[in-house]
Structure formats: structure tokens, C-alpha cells
XYZ file of C-alpha atoms in Angstrom:
626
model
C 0.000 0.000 0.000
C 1.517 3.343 -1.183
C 0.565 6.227 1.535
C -0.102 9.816 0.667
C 2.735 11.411 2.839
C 4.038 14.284 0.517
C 1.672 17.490 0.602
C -0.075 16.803 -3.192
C 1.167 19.344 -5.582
C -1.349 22.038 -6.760
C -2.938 22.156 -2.738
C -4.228 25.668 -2.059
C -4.489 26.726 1.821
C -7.910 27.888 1.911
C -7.463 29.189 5.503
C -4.919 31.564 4.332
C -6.326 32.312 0.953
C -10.280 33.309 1.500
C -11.107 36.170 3.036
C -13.271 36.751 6.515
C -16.582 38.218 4.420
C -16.223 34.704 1.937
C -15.586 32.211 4.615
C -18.967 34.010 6.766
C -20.780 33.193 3.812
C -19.602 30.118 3.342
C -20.289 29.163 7.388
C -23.079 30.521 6.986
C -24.794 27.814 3.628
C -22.602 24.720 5.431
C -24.514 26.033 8.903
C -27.492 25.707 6.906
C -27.022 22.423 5.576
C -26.319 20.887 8.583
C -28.956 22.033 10.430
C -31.292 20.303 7.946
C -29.782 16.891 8.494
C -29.643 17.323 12.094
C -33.311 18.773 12.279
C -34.694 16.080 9.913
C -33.954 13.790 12.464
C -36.232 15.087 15.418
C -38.765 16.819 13.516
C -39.738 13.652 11.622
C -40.382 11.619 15.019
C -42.893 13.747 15.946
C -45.065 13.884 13.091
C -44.711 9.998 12.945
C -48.122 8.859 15.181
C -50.100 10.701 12.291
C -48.303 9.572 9.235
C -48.978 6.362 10.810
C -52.522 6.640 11.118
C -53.142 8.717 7.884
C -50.829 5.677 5.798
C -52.099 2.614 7.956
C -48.215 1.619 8.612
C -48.218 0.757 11.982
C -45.957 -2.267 11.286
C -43.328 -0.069 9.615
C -43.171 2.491 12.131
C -39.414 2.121 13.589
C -38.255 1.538 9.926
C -38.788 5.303 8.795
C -36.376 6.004 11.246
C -34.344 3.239 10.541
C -34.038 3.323 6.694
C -32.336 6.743 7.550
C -30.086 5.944 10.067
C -28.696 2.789 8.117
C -27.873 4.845 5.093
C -27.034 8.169 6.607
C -23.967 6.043 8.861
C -22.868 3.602 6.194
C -21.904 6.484 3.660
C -20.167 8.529 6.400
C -16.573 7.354 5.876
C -17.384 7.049 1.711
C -18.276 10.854 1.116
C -15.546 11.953 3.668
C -12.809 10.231 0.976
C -14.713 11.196 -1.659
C -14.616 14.735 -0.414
C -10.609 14.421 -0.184
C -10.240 13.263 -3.460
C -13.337 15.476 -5.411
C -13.424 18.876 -3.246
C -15.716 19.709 -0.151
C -17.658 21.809 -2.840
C -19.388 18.854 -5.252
C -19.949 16.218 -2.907
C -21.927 18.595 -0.177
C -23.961 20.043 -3.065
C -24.479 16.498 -4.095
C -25.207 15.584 -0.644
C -27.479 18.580 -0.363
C -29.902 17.930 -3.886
C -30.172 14.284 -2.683
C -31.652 15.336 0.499
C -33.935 17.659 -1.126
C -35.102 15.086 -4.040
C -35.676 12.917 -0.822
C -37.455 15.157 1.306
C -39.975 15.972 -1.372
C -40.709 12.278 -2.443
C -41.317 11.541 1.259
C -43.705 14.514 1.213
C -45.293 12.799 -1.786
C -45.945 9.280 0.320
C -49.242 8.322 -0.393
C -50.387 10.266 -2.680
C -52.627 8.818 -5.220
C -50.698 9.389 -8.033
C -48.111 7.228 -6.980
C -50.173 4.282 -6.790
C -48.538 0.990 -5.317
C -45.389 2.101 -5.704
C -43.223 -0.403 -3.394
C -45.980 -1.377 -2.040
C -48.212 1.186 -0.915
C -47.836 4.786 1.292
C -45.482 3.745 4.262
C -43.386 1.649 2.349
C -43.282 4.189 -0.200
C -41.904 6.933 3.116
C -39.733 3.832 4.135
C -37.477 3.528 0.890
C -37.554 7.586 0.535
C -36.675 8.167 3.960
C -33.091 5.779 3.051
C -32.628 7.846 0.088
C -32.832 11.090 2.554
C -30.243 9.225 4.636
C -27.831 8.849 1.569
C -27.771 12.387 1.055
C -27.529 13.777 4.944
C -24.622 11.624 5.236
C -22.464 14.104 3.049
C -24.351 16.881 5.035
C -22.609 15.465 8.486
C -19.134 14.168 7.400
C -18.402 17.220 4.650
C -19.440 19.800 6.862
C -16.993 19.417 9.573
C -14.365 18.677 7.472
C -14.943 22.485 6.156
C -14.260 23.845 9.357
C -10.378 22.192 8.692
C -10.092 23.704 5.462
C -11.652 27.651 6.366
C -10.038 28.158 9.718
C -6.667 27.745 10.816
C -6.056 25.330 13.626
C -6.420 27.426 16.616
C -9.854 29.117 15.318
C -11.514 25.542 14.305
C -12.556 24.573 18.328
C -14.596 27.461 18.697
C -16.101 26.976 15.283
C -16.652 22.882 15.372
C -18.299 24.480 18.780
C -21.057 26.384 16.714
C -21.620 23.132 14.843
C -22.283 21.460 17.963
C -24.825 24.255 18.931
C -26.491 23.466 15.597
C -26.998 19.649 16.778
C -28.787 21.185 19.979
C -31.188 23.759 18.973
C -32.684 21.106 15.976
C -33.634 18.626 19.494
C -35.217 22.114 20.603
C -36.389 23.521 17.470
C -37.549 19.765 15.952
C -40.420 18.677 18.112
C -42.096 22.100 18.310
C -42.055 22.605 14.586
C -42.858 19.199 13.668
C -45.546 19.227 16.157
C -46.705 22.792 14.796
C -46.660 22.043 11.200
C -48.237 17.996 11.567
C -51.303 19.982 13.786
C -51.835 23.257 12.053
C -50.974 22.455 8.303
C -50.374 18.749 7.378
C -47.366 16.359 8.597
C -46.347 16.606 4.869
C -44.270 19.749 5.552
C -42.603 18.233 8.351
C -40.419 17.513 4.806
C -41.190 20.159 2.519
C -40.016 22.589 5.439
C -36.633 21.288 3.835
C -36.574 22.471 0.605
C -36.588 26.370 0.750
C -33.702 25.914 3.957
C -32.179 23.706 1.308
C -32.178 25.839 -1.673
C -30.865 28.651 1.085
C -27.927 26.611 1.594
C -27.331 25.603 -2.266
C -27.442 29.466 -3.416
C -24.888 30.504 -1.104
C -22.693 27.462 -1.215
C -22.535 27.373 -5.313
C -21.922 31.118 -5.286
C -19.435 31.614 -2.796
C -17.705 28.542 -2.094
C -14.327 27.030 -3.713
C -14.072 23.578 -4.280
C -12.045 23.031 -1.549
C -10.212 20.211 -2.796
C -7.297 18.428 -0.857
C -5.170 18.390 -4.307
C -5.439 14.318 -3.874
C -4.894 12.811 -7.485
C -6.104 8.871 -7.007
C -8.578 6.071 -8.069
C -11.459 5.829 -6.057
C -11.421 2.637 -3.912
C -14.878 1.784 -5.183
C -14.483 -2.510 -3.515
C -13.183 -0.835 -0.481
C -16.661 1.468 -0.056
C -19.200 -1.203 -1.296
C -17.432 -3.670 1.422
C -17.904 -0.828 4.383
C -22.048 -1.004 3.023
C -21.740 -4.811 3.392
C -20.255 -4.287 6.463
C -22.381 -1.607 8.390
C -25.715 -2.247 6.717
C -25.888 -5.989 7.953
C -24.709 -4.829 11.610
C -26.719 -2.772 12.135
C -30.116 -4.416 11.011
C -29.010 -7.054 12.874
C -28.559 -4.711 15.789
C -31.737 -3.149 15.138
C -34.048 -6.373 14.663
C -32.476 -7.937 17.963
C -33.059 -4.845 20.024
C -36.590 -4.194 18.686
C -37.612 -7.763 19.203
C -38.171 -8.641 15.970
C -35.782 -11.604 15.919
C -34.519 -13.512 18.922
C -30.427 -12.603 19.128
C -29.520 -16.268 18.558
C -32.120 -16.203 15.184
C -30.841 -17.997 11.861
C -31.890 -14.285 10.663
C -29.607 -12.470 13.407
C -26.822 -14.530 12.614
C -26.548 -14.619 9.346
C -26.521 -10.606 9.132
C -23.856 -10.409 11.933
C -21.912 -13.435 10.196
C -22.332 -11.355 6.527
C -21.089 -8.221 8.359
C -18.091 -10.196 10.195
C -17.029 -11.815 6.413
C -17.321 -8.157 4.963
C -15.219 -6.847 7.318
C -12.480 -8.845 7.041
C -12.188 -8.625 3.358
C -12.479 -4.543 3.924
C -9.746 -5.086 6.044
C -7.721 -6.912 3.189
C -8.477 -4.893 0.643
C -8.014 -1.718 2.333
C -4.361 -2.764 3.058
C -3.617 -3.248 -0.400
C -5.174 0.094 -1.850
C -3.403 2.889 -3.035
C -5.861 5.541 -1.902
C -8.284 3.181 0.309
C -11.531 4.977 2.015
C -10.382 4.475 5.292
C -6.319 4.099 5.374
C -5.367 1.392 8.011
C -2.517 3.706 8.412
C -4.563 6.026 10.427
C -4.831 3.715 13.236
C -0.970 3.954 13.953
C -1.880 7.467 15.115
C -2.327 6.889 18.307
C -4.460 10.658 18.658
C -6.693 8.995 15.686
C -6.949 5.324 16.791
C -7.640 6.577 20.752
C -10.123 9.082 19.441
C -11.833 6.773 17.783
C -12.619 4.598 20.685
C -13.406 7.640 22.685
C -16.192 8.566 20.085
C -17.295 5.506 20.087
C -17.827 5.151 23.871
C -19.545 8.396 23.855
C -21.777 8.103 21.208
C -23.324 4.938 22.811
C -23.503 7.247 25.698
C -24.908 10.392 24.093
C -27.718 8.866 22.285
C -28.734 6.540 25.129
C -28.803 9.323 27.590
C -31.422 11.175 25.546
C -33.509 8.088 24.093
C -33.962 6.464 27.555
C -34.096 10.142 29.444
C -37.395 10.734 26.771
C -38.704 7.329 28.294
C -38.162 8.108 31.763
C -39.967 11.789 31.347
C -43.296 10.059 29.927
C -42.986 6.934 32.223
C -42.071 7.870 35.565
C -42.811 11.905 34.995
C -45.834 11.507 33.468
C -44.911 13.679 30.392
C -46.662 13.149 27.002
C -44.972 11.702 24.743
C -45.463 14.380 21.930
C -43.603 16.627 24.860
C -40.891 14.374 26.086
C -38.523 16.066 23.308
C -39.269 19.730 24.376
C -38.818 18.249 27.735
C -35.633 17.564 27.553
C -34.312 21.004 26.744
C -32.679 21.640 29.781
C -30.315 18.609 28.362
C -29.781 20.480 25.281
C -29.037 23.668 26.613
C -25.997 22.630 28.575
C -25.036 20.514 25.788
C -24.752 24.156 23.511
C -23.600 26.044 26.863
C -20.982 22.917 27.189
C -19.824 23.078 22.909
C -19.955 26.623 22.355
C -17.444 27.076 25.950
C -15.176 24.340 25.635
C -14.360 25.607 22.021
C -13.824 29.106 22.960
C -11.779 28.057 25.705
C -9.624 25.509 23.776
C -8.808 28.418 21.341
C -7.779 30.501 24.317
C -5.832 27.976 26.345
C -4.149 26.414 23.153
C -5.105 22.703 24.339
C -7.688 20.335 24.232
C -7.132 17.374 26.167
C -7.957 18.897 29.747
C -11.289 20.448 29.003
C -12.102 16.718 26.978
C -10.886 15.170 30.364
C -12.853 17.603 32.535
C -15.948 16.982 30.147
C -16.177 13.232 30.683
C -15.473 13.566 34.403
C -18.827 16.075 34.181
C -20.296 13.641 32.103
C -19.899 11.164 34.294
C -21.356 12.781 37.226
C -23.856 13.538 35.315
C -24.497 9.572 34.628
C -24.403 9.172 37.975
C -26.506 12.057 39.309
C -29.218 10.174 36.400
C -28.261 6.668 38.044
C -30.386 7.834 41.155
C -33.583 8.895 39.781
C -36.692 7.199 41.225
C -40.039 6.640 40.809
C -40.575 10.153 42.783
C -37.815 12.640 41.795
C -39.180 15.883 40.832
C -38.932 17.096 37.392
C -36.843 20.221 38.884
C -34.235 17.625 40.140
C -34.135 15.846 36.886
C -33.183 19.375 35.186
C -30.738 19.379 37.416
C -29.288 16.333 36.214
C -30.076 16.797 32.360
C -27.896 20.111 33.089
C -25.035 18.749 34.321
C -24.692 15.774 31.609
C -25.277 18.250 28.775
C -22.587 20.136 30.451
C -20.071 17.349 30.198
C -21.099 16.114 26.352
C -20.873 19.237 24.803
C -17.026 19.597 24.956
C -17.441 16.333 23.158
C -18.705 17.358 19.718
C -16.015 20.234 18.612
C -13.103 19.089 20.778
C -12.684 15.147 19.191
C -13.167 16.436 15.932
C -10.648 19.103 16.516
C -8.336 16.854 18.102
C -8.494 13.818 15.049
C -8.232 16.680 12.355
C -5.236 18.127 13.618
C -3.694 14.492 13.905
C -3.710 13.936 10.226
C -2.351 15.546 6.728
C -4.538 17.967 5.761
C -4.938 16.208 2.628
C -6.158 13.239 5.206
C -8.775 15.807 6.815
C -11.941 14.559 5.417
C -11.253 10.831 6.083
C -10.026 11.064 9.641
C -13.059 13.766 10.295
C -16.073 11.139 8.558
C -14.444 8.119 10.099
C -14.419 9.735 13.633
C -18.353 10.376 12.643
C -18.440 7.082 11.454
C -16.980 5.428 14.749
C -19.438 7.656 16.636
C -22.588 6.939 15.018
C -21.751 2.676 14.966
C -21.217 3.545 19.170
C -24.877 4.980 18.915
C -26.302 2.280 17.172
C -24.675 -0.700 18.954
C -24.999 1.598 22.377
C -28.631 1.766 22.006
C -29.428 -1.992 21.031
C -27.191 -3.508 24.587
C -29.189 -0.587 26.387
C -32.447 -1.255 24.631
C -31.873 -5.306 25.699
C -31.001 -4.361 29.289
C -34.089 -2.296 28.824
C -36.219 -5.272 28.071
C -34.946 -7.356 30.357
C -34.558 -5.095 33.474
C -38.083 -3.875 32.811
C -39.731 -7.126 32.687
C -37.412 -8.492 35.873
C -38.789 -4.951 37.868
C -41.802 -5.358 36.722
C -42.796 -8.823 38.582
C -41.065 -7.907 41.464
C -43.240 -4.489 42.112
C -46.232 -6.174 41.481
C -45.642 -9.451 43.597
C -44.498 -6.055 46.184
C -47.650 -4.558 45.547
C -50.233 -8.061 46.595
C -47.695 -8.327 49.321
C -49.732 -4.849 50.760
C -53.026 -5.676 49.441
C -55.491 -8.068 50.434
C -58.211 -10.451 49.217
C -59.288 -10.700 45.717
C -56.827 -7.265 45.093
C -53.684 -8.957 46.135
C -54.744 -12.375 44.637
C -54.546 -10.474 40.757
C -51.444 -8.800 41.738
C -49.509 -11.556 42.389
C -51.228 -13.427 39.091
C -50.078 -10.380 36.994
C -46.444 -11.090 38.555
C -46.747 -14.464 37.911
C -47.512 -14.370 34.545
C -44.385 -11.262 33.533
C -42.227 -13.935 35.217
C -43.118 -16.640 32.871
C -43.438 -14.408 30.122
C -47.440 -14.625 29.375
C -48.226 -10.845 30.420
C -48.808 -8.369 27.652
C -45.911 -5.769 27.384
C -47.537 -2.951 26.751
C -46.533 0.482 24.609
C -43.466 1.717 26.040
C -44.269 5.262 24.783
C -47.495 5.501 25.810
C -47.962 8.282 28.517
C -49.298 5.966 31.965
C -52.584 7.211 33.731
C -51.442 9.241 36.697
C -53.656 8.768 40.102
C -55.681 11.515 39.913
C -56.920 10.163 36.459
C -57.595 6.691 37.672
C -59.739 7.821 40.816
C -61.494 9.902 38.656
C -62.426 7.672 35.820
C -63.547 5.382 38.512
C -65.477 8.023 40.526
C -67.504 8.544 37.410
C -67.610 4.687 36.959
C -69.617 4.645 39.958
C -71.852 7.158 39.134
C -72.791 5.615 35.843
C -73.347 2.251 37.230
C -75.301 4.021 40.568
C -77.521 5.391 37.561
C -78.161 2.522 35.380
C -78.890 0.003 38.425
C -81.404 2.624 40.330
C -82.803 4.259 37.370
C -82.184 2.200 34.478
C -80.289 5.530 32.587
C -79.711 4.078 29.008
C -77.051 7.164 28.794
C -75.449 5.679 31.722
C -75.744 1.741 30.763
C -74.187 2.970 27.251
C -70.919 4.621 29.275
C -70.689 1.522 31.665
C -70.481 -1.090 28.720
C -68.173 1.022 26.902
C -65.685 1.514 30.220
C -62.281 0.941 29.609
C -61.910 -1.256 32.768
C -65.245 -3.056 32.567
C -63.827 -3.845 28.825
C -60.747 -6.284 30.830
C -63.373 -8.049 32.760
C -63.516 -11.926 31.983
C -67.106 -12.131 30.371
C -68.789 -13.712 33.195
C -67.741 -10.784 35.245
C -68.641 -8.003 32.696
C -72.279 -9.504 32.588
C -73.247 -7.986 35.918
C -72.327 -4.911 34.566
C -73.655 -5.223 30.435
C -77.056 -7.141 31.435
C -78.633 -4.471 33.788
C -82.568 -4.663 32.856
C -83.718 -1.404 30.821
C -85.838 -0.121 33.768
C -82.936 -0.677 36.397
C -82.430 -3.372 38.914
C -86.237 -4.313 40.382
C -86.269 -2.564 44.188
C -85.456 -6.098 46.830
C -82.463 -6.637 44.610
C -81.149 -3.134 43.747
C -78.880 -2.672 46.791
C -77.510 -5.451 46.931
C -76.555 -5.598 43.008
C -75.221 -2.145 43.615
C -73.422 -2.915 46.844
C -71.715 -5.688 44.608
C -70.907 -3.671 41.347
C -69.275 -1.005 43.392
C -67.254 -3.378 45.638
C -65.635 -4.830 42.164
C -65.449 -1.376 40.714
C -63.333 -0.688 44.435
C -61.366 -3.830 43.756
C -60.043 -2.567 40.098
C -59.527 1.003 41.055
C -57.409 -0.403 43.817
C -55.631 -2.832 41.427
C -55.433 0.131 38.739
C -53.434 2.188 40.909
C -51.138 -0.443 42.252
C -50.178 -1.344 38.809
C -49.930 1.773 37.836
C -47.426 2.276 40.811
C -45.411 -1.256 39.992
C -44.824 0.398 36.608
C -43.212 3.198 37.346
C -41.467 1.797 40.194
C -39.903 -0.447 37.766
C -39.712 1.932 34.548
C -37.876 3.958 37.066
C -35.414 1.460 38.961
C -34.659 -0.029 35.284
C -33.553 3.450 33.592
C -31.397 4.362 36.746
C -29.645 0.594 36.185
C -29.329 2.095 32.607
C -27.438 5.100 33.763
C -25.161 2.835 36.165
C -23.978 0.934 32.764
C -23.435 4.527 31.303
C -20.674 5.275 34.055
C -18.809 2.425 32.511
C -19.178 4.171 29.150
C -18.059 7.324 30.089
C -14.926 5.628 32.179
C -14.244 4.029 29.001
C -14.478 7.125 27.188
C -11.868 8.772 29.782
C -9.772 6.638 29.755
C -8.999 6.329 26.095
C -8.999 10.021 25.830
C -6.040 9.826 28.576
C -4.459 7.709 26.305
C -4.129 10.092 23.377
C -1.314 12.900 23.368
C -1.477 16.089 25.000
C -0.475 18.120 21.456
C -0.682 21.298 21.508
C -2.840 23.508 18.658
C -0.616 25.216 16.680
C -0.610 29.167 17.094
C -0.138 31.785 14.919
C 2.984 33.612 13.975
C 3.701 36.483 16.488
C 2.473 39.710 14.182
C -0.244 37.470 12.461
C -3.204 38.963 12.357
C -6.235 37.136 14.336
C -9.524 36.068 12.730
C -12.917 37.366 14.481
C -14.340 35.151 16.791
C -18.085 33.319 15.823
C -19.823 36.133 18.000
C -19.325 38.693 15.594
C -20.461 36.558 12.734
């Protein structure tokens, strides 16, 4: 394998070269551009109930999520070499009009016109949802590398630090607007929202930026990138399926997919030694800044995206939060993740260093994961905040800093490889993270679960405490419904008063024979659970009411069962949350580990210094006067 160690002849320093009003403008349309990938991913998940509903797609709910995420990561290290070799300039605009052609045929889903197409109006959202993936993956791994090739070294933290802002207001700015536009005007623009930011971003890109090309002269290692697909694709479906439940682990299906992926990688491995330009040079991982990076990123992005996912699912389990709200909910999050990306940046710019503030983020990150570890079924939400706070203050350093770090590790000419595989590495750590949490998850749940309930009979008596322990009984031996994790649970105050007006209704139709009330008692949610024989005292009440020798006693009955299932209501309700809440915090106890992890491979990398400029040289503005 020949390596690209001589600067390539013809290589323009763009850094030096452009001037501050060109490289605003530039900032400005790559800003732009990554916002829309970043946004598309929480703005879509909100809209996603009603596109279910309007497409009847229930069954291919978690792939329209999925078909993005598998594309979107497995191109991540391909457009970063094709970047080196092509110019920043053509592959982001590339990047950019397939994102646009995908956002508007996803808009399109189900409309008439398109007939059958693949199937019908989910699939249809489905396969354009993966072709939106293909092009936001040029969006993420091109745009960072930019910051490399505009900014000299000791100006890029502070800037990778505004791209790490972007990240946080789209978790802000996604639910609201796709909750906005899916309620007032039609889920559709939850996609065509893209296209005018997209345009935006094309205009000034095409018109002000240079190619920005690394001055690489090679063949495109075109085995090398179709093995990476081979590899990642298979990995993570299989990680996906497993987690999701859609396979068992140990599945012919499972297998095969992790046994593809394991073949493909080995023959990437092979083939990328033997390349003269490969997509991701092997000899990258004798830097020991790159290769210890790496790992970090990896560590943290199972950490990152778990915090948030499982955080959303504590705030509508435990905290009662809808779950069209759980994203706005965790803002507090967010807004020490900007405070924590924006400060670390300027401060690394300042100070001339990075490794201490990514040291001191992790260490914050993991007190953070440990303040989360103790969450209960009755923290307040003000204490939670707390705690979101703190580990958005410790992540934050994460996104500009380990970018900074890999790109000033490598050639420049190397800039947009080491920058998309550090992405790459990241994003595989979110994906695996999430399926081992998402198992633990399952597991924990179900394990907390039967042991709150069997907790709950234990203080209840008679007929109460004989279907407690029966509910435990049958989670242990695995014949109890599981339920829809992101539904938001009944809190008391709902239960006793659905029940209160249970009574009345049944009071009503017994004395009086009310058909209004009869109607309401048949149609009761918890009357609906009742074995038949037990529902009949309640559905065969005689038109005129219960005859006078027998009415009290028929009523004193109905209400005593009515008692018995408010009571067992509101224990359950309790054992959930109990468990949802014991099972998250075991979550967070796994995420120490992670961040440890993370640490410790960051210690591991060199303490290099970013280079400064030339005494005399004049400084470039800082971001807050852009």
C-alpha cells in the first residue's frame, strides 16, 4: 500500500487564501445544511403517530427512522474520501440535492398518483426516507471537514463548537415545529419545510464557495466502499431487529446478518491494506491521537444517544410527560449541551489545548451519569433538570473538541477521512450503544416489573392482592402483555377519577335504568378487561334498572368490584413506574462504565498542543461577531 505522505502538488491553503466576508458566507450555507440533516432527524419523530394513522403503517413504524439511520452512517466514511479526493464543494452540493429530491418524495408518500409504488404509502416513506439518509450523510461528514479547510487550527474549536450548537437547537427547534406544522398544516411539511432551507444553503454554497479540494490525485477505492455497506448495513439491522424484538439474538436471521457483516469486514480489512488511496487508510490507526479518538467517540456516542432516548422514556414513564412533549422536555439537556460546545471551544482556542477540558468533560459527564443513576419513581422534574444540566454540560465539549483533536492528527490532505471516520466510529457507538441498552431495557423492565407487582399483593389483600400476584406471575413466565413503552401511563388523579364517574354511571343505570349511563358503563375501559362472566353484571342491567329487593344489593356488589379494580389500577400503575424507574437508573449505572471508558482512552491520546499563529499574524474574528 503506497501512503499519501508528501503534501499533493497544486494544494491551495484555503485558511490563508479566502477572506473573513467569503468564509462568513460560506459558514453561513454549510450552517445551513447541517442544520437540515440534524433537524430532519427530530422533527420527523414527531409527526410519525399521524403519518402512521393517515398511511395505515403501523408495522413499519421504527423503519422510517431506521431506513435513515442505516444509510445516513454507512456512507459517512465514503463521502468523507470522496470529499478528499473530489473537493468539499461537489460532494456537499451532491449531498445537499439528494436530500432535497428525498425530502420531497417523502412529502409525496401516499399520494394517489403514486399508486402501489413499493408497495403502498409507508413503504413508499420507508425507501424515501433511506434515500434522505444517503444524502444527509455528506451533510454530516463534509461539513466538519470544512471547518479544517476555512479556519486555521487554533480558530476551528470554537467553530466545530457552533456546529455542535447546531446539533442542539434542531432537538429544541424539531419537536415544536414538527408538532406545529403535523397539527396546524399537514405532517407533509414536516419535509417540505426542507426544501426552501435547502435551496438557502445551495445558493450561497454554489456562489461563494471554492471547491475546496485536498489536491489528492487517485482512483477511487470503489471494492473498499461497497465492502464498508456490506459491512455496516448488515450490523446494524441485525442490531436493530435484535433490540426491537423482531428476531430472537440467537435467530438464523440475526446470525446470518452479523456473520455477513463479520465476512465483509475482514475482506475490507484486506483490501483496504492493499489500496493505493483506500476509504479508510489502516494507516490512520498507527496514530495513536486517531486510533484513541476513535474509541473515545465511540464510547460516547453509545452514551450520548442513550442518555437522551432512555431520558425521553423516563420523562413520559415515571414523569408523566406526554410523549409528543418528552422532546421539548428535555431542553434543559440540550441547553448545557450548547452552553458545554460553544465554551469548551472558545476556551480551547484561548488555552491552546484540548485534552484537559475533553478530560474535565467526561469527568462532568460522568457525574452527570451518575446524578441520572439515582432517579426514582418520585424525583421531581426540577431535580431531573438538574441532572439533564449537568450531563449536557459534560457532552458538549465532546462534539467540537474530538473532531478538533483527530483533524489536527492527520495531513490535511487526510482531513476529510479522519473527520467522517471519527463520525463514522461515533454513530456505529450509537447504534450498537442503544441496542445492549435497549436489551437491558427489556430485560430489566420485565425483571422490575414482577417484582413491584408481587411487592404490591404483598400490601393488598383479598381478591386485590390475589390479581397482583397473578399479573407477577404471569411477567415472570413471560405470558403478560408488554404494553406500549411510549405511551404516557394514567397518573392517580386520572384513575380515581375515571372510577369516581364509573360509579356514578353504574349508581344510575342500576337505580334508574339511565340508558345514557348503561351505554358509558359497557363502553368503560376497565369493565372492557373483565372476563365475560364478570362483565355480565355490569352489560345485562334490565332497561328499567335493577327491580327494588335486589337493587342494593346488586349495587353494593358492582361497586365493591369497581373498588377492587380502582385499587388494582393504581397499584399497577405504581409497579410500573417503580420499575420503569429502577430499570432506567440501572441504565445510567452501565453509562458510568461508558463514560470511564471514554476517559480513559482520551487519557491515552497525546497532549499536542494547537498550533498558534505567527507572532504579528493577524487574528480572525471570533463566531460572536459573525
Amino acid at each position: 500500500m503506497s501512503a499519501h505522505t508528501a503534501e499533493p502538488e497544486g494544494r491551495i491553503d484555503y485558511a490563508k487564501t479566502l477572506d473573513l466576508p467569503t468564509k462568513r458566507l460560506i459558514l453561513f450555507g454549510v450552517l445551513l445544511g447541517l442544520f437540515l440533516s440534524a433537524l430532519d432527524q427530530t422533527i420527523v419523530s414527531t409527526a410519525l403517530p399521524r403519518i402512521t394513522q393517515e398511511l395505515d403503517g403501523l408495522s413499519l413504524y421504527s423503519w422510517v427512522t431506521t431506513a435513515y439511520l442505516l444509510t445516513n452512517t454507512a456512507l459517512v466514511p465514503i463521502y468523507g474520501k470522496l470529499s478528499d479526493l473530489y473537493g468539499r464543494k461537489p460532494i456537499l452540493m451532491i449531498g445537499i440535492v439528494i436530500f432535497l429530491i428525498g425530502s420531497a418524495l417523502c412529502g409525496l408518500a401516499g399520494e394517489p398518483f403514486l399508486g402501489n409504488l413499493f408497495g403502498g404509502g409507508m413503504m413508499q416513506l420507508v425507501v424515501f426516507r433511506g434515500l434522505q439518509g444517503v444524502g444527509a450523510a455528506a451533510l454530516g461528514s463534509v461539513a466538519f471537514a470544512i471547518i479544517a479547510d476555512l479556519f486555521e487550527p487554533v480558530d476551528r474549536p470554537r467553530y466545530q463548537g457552533l456546529f455542535g450548537a447546531v446539533f442542539g437547537l434542531s432537538s429544541v427547534i424539531g419537536p415544536l415545529l414538527g408538532g406545529f406544522l403535523t397539527d396546524q398544516v399537514s405532517w407533509r411539511w414536516v419535509f417540505y419545510v426542507n426544501l426552501p432551507i435547502g435551496l438557502i444553503a445551495l445558493a450561497f454554497i454554489a456562489s461563494k464557495m471554492p471547491r475546496l479540494a485536498s489536491g489528492l490525485k487517485a482512483r477511487v477505492d470503489w471494492l473498499g466502499a461497497f465492502l464498508i455497506l456490506v459491512f455496516a448495513v448488515p450490523l446494524l439491522l441485525a442490531l436493530t431487529w435484535g433490540a426491537d424484538g423482531n428476531y430472537a439474538w440467537i435467530s438464523p436471521q440475526i446470525l446470518g446478518l452479523f456473520g455477513l457483516s463479520a465476512a465483509s469486514l475482514i475482506a475490507f480489512l484486506f483490501v483496504e491494506s492493499r489500496h493505493e488511496s483506500p476509504i479508510l487508510p489502516l494507516t490512520l490507526f498507527k496514530n495513536p491521537t486517531f486510533a484513541w479518538g476513535a474509541l473515545a467517540r465511540f464510547m460516547i456516542g453509545a452514551g450520548f444517544l442513550g442518555a437522551i432516548l432512555f431520558l425521553s422514556l423516563y420523562l413520559v414513564q415515571v414523569q408523566g410527560v406526554s410523549a409528543t412533549a418528552a422532546g421539548t422536555a428535555t431542553i434543559p439537556l440540550t441547553v448545557g449541551l450548547i452552553i458545554g460546545a460553544i465554551g469548551s471551544g472558545q476556551i480551547a482556542s484561548r488555552m491552546g489545548r484540548y485534552k484537559p477540558l475533553m478530560l474535565i468533560g467526561l469527568i462532568t459527564a460522568g457525574l452527570g451519569f451518575f446524578a441520572l443513576s439515582t432517579l426514582n419513581a418520585d424525583s421531581s422534574y426540577n431535580s431531573v433538570v438538574f441532572r439533564m444540566v449537568l450531563l449536557g454540560l459534560g457532552l458538549g465539549p465532546a462534539l467540537p473538541l474530538y473532531t478538533t483533536a483527530l483533524q489536527l492528527a492527520v495531513k490535511p490532505w487526510e482531513i476529510g477521512v479522519a473527520t467522517s471516520a471519527g463520525q463514522f466510529f461515533q454513530q456505529m457507538g450509537s447504534t450498537i450503544g442503544t441496542a445492549i441498552f435497549g436489551a437491558i431495557l427489556t430485560a430489566g423492565v420485565s425483571g422490575n416489573l414482577a417484582t413491584q407487582f408481587a411487592a404490591q399483593a404483598a400490601s393488598n389483600q383479598g381478591t386485590v392482592a390475589t390479581t397482583l400476584q397473578k399479573i407477577s406471575d404471569d411477567i415472570r413466565s413471560g405470558n403478560a402483555p408488554t404494553g406500549d413503552r411510549n405511551a404516557t401511563p394514567e397518573n392517580p388523579e386520572d384513575v380515581r377519577a375515571r372510577f369516581a364517574t364509573l360509579r356514578e354511571n353504574i349508581t344510575k343505570a342500576i337505580q334508574t335504568g339511565d340508558q345514557q349511563a348503561l351505554a358509558a358503563v359497557k363502553n368503560d375501559p376497565f369493565i372492557k378487561t373483565l372476563p365475560a362472566p364478570a362483565q355480565a353484571q355490569f352489560t345485562n342491567i334490565p332497561a328499567g334498572g335493577v327491580p327494588a329487593p335486589a337493587r342494593e344489593q346488586v349495587l353494593s356488589g358492582a361497586l365493591s368490584g369497581v373498588d377492587d379494580g380502582e385499587k388494582i389500577t393504581l397499584a399497577s400503575a405504581r409497579a410500573a413506574k417503580v420499575a420503569f424507574a429502577d430499570t432506567i437508573s440501572s441504565i445510567y449505572r452501565y453509562s458510568i462504565l461508558v463514560a470511564a471508558l471514554a476517559f480513559l482512552a482520551t487519557l491515552m491520546m497525546p497532549n499536542l498542543e494547537i498550533p498558534r499563529r505567527a507572532k504579528g499574524e493577524r487574528a480572525q474574528p471570533a463566531h460572536v461577531e459573525l
